[in-house]
Amino acid sequence: MKRNLGIFLVILLTIAVYGYLIFISNFSFFIIVREMPEERAKIVSNDVIRQLIPYFVISFVALTLLNFIILKKIVQLESSFLKSFLISIITFIFLFVFVVSFKNKFIEQNKIDYQRILEQNTIH
């Protein structure tokens, strides 16, 4: 029971932290990058990612340490630091894939929206 609770906590904590970071990334792209020309949206979205990187690194380190503590104390696994580090690396790779896909999605959507806005302005 204790082992299952520990594993559940690791999974829940990992999903919560990276879910929050994905939400913040998605929200940042939506607020900051919308309705820009494509080239400007690419530049600004790269700046958004650069500004979010410290939060990703801090969360990566914190998550690795918290998972290590849970795996070591509750689950009592051997080589718990290595397993915690691997969990964090794998989820960090997934996070990076999601952030890049959100970035590309918003750039494409901005291109369509910006063209629509230009067409509306030229018609009136």
Short mmCIF file of C-alpha atoms in Angstrom, two decimals, residues 11 14 19 54 64:
data_model
loop_
_atom_site.label_atom_id
_atom_site.label_comp_id
_atom_site.label_asym_id
_atom_site.label_seq_id
_atom_site.Cartn_x
_atom_site.Cartn_y
_atom_site.Cartn_z
CA ILE A 11 3.16 10.29 -11.03
CA THR A 14 5.21 14.92 -12.22
CA GLY A 19 0.98 20.21 -16.77
CA PRO A 54 14.62 29.24 -16.02
CA THR A 64 13.94 15.48 -9.40
#
